[in-house]
Tab-separated table of C-alpha atoms in Angstrom:
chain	number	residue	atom	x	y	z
A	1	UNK	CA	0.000	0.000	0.000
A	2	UNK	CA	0.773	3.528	-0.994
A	3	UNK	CA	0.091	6.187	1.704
A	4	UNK	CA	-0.710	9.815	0.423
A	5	UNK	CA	1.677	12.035	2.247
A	6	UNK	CA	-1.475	15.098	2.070
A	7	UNK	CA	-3.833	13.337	2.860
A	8	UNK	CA	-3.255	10.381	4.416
A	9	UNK	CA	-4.925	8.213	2.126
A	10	UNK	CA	-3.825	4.696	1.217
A	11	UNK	CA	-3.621	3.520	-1.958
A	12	UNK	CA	-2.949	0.618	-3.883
A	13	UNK	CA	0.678	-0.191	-5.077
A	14	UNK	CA	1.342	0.730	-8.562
A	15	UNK	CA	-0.612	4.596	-8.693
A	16	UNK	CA	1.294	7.322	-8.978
A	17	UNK	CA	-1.463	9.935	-7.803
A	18	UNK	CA	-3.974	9.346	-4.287
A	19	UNK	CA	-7.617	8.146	-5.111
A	20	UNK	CA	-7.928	10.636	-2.086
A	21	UNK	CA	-6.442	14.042	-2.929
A	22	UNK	CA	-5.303	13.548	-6.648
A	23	UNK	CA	-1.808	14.379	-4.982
A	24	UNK	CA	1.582	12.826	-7.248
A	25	UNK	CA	2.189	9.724	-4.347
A	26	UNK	CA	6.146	8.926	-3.342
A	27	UNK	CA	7.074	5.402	-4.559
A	28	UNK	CA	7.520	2.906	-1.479
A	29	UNK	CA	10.694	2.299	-0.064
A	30	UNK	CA	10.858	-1.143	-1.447
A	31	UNK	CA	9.968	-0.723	-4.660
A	32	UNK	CA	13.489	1.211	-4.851
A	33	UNK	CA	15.194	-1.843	-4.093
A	34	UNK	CA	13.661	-3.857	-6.245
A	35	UNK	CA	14.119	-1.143	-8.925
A	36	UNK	CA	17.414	-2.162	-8.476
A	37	UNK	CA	17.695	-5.398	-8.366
A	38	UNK	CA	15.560	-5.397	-11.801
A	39	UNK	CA	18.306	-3.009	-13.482
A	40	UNK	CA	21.012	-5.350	-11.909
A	41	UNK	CA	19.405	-8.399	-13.201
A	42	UNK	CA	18.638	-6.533	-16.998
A	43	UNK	CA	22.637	-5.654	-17.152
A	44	UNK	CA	24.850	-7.823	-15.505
A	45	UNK	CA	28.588	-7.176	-14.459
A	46	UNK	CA	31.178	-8.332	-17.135
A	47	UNK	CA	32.652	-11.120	-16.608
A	48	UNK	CA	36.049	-9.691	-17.681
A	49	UNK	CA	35.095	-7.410	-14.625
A	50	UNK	CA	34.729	-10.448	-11.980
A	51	UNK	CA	37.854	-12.278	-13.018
A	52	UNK	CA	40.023	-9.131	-13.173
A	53	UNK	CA	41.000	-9.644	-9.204
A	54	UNK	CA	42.647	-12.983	-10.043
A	55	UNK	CA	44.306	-11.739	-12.559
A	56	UNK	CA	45.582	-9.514	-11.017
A	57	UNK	CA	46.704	-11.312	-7.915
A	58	UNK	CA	49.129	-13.407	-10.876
A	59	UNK	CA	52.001	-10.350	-11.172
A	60	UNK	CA	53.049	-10.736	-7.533
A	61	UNK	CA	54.515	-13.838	-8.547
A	62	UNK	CA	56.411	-12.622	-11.700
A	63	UNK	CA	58.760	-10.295	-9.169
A	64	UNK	CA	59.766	-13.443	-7.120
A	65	UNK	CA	61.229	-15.095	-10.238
A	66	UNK	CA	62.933	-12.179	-11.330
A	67	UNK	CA	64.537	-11.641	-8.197
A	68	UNK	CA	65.852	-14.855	-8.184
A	69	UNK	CA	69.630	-14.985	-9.666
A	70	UNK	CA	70.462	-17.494	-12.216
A	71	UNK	CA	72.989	-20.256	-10.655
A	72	UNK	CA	74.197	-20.411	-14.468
A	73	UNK	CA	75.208	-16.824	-15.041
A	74	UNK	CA	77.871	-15.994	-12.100
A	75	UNK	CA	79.189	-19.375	-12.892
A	76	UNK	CA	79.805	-17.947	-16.788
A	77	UNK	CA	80.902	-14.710	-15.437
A	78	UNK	CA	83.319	-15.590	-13.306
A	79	UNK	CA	85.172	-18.322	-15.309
A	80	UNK	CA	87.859	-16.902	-17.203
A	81	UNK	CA	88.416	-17.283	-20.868
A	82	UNK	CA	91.264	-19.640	-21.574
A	83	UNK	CA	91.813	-17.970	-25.114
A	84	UNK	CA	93.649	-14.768	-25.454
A	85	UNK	CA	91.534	-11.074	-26.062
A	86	UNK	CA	91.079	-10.573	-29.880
A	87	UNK	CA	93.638	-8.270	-30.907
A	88	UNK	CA	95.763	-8.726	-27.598
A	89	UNK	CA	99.809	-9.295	-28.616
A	90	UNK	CA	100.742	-12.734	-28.577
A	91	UNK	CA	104.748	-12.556	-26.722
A	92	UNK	CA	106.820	-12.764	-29.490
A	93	UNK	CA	109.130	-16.036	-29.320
A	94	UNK	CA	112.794	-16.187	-28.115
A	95	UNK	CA	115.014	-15.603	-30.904
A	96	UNK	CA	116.745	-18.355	-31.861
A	97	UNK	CA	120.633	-18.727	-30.598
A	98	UNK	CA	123.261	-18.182	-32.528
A	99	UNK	CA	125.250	-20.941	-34.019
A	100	UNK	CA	128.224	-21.424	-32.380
A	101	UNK	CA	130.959	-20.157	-33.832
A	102	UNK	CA	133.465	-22.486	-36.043
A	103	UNK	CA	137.007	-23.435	-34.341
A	104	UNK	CA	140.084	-21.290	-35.681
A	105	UNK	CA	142.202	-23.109	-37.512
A	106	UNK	CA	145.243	-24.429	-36.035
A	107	UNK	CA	147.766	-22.151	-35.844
A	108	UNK	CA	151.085	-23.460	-38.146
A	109	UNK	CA	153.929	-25.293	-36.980
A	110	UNK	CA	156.483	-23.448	-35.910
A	111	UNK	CA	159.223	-25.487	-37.949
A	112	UNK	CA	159.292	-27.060	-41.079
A	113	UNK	CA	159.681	-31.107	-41.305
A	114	UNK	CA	161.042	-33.536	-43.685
A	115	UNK	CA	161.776	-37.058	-44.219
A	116	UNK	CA	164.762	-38.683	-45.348
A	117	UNK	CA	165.500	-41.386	-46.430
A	118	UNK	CA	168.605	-43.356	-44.834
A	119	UNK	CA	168.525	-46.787	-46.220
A	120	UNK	CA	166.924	-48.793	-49.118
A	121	UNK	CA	165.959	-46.733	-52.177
A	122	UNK	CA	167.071	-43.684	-52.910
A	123	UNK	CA	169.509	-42.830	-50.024
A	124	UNK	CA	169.206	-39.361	-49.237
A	125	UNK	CA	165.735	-38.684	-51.538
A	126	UNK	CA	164.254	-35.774	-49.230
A	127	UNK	CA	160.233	-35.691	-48.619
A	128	UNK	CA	158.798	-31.681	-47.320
A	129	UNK	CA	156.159	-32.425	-44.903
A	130	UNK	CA	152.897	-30.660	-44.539
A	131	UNK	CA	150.582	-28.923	-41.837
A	132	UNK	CA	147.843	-31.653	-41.606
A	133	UNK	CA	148.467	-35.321	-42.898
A	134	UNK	CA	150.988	-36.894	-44.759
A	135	UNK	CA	150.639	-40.261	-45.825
A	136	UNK	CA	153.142	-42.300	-46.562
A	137	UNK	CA	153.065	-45.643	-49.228
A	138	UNK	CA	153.240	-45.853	-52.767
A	139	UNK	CA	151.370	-44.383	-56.110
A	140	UNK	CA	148.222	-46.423	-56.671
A	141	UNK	CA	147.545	-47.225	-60.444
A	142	UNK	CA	143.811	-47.972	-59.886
A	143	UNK	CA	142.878	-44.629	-58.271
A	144	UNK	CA	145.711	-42.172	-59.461
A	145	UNK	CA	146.112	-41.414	-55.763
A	146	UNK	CA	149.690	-39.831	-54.800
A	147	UNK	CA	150.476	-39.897	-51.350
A	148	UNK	CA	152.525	-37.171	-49.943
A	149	UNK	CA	155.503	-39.678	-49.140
A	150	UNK	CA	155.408	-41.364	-52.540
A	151	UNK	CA	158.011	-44.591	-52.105
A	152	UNK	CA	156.936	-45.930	-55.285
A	153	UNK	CA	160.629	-45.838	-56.809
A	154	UNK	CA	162.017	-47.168	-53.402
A	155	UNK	CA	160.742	-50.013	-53.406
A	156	UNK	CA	161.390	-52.798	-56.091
A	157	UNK	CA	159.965	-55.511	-53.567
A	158	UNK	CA	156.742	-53.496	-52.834
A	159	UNK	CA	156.892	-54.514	-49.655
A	160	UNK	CA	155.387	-50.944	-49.070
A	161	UNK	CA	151.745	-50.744	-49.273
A	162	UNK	CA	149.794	-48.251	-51.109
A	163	UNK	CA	148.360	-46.743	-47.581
A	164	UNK	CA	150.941	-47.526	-45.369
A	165	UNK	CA	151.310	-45.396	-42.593
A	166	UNK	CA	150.224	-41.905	-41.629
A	167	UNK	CA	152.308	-39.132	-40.128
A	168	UNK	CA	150.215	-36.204	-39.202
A	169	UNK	CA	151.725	-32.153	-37.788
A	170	UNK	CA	148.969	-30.363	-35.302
A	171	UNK	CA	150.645	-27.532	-34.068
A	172	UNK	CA	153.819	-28.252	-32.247
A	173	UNK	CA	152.854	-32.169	-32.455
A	174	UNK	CA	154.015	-34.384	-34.436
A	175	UNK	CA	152.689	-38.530	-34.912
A	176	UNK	CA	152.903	-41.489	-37.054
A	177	UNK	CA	150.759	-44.366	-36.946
A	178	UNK	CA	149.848	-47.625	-39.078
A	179	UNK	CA	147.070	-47.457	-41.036
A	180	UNK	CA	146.443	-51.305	-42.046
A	181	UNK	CA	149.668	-52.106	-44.017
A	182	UNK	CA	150.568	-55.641	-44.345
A	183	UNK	CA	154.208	-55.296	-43.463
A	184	UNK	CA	153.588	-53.036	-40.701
A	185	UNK	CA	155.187	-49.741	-39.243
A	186	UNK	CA	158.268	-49.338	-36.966
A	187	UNK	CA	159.874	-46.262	-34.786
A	188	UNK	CA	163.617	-46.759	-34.131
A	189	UNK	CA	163.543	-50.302	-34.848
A	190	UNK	CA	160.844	-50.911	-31.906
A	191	UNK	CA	157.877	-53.040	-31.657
A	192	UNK	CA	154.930	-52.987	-34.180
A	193	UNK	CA	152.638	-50.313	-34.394
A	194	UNK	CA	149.125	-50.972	-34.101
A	195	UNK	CA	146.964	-49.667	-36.128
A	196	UNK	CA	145.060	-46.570	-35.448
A	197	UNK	CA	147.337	-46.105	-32.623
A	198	UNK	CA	149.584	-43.108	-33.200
A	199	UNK	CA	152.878	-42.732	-31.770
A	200	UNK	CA	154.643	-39.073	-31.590
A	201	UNK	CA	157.686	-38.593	-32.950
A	202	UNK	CA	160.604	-35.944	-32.387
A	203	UNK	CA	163.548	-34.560	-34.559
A	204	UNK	CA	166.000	-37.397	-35.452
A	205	UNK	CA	163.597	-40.717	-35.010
A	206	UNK	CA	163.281	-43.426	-37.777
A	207	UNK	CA	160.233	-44.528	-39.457
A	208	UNK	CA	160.310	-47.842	-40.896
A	209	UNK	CA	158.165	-48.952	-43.970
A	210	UNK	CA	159.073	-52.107	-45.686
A	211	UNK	CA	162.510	-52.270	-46.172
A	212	UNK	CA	162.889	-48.461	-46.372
A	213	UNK	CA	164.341	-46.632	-43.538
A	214	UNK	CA	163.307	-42.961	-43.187
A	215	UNK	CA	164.526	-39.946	-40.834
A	216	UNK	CA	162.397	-37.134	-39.281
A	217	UNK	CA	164.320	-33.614	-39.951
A	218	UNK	CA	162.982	-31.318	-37.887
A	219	UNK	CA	164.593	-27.214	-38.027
A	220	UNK	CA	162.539	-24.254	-35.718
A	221	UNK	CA	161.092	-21.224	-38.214
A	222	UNK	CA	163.620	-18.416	-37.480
């Protein structure tokens, strides 16, 4: 029921003016409400609208994972790179040593040296010695070798062979030793030599060869 508020009059619900007075009535106070409630029902609330609070609850956890560091990138950062800067100088290498250098070459003997020979041959036939070695024996035919003590003509017999012996100067030194001939080598009448052993010799000592008998001559370089 709608009462008038002029005259007191009640009215039906639904007029909008009192049987009583003809005066415009006020609407009831729950027919407000359920004004409401109609235009509530007529347009709902989105549903975008409801669901927006979750959604929005979901960020928060976005932070958490981007505050946590990844166990993979100090790990990377902090191992250092086993291969050199680009552009960084390599060290250059260590230059190579020099070769050592070559010996000097003995210094020459301060005399000169001969042999000659005493007995058998050519008594008296004179051989100049050299710096270095002189070997003594006889002119082979199948090579064309000369050696520096040629006793070719001294020997008839050739009981001299072709490489006989070997008498070397070094310096002040002076040595003679067989070299594989089949009669062998002597020095003042001693004992064999044996081969590849040298002996040294000094002014006035006889080589033997063969038959052939030959004296070291020895004078100093004034």
């Amino acid at each position: 029921m709608i009462k008038c508020s002029e005259c007191g009059y009640e009215n039906m619900d639904g007029l909008d003016y009192c049987d009583g007075c003809g005066a415009k009535l006020a609407p009831s106070a729950a027919e407000p409400a359920k004004a409401e409630e109609a235009a509530a029902a007529e347009h709902p609330a989105p549903a975008a609208e409801e669901a927006k609070p979750a959604e929005e609850a979901k960020p928060a956890e976005a932070p958490a994972q981007a505050e946590a560091p990844s166990a993979e990138a100090p790990a990377q950062a902090e191992a250092p790179s086993a291969e050199a800067p680009t552009g960084e100088l390599q060290p250059k290498a260590a230059p190579a040593a020099p070769p050592p250098p070559s010996p000097a070459p003995a210094a020459a003997a301060p005399f000169k040296a001969r042999l000659v020979i005493v007995r058998g041959g050519r008594k008296g036939q004179e051989f100049p010695l050299e710096d270095g070695n002189n070997q003594i024996g006889r002119w082979d035919p199948d090579t064309g070798a000369f050696p520096e003590v040629d006793l070719d003509a001294d020997d008839p017999e050739a009981k001299i062979s072709r490489r006989h012996a070997l008498l070397r100067i070094d310096g002040g030194k002076i040595t003679v030793e067989d070299i594989g001939s089949l009669n062998g080598t002597y020095v003042n009448r001693g004992a064999r030599l044996q081969p590849g052993s040298p002996v040294e010799l000094k002014t006035g000592d006889e080589v033997i060869v063969g038959k052939t008998f030959l004296k070291l001559v020895v004078e100093p370089i004034s």
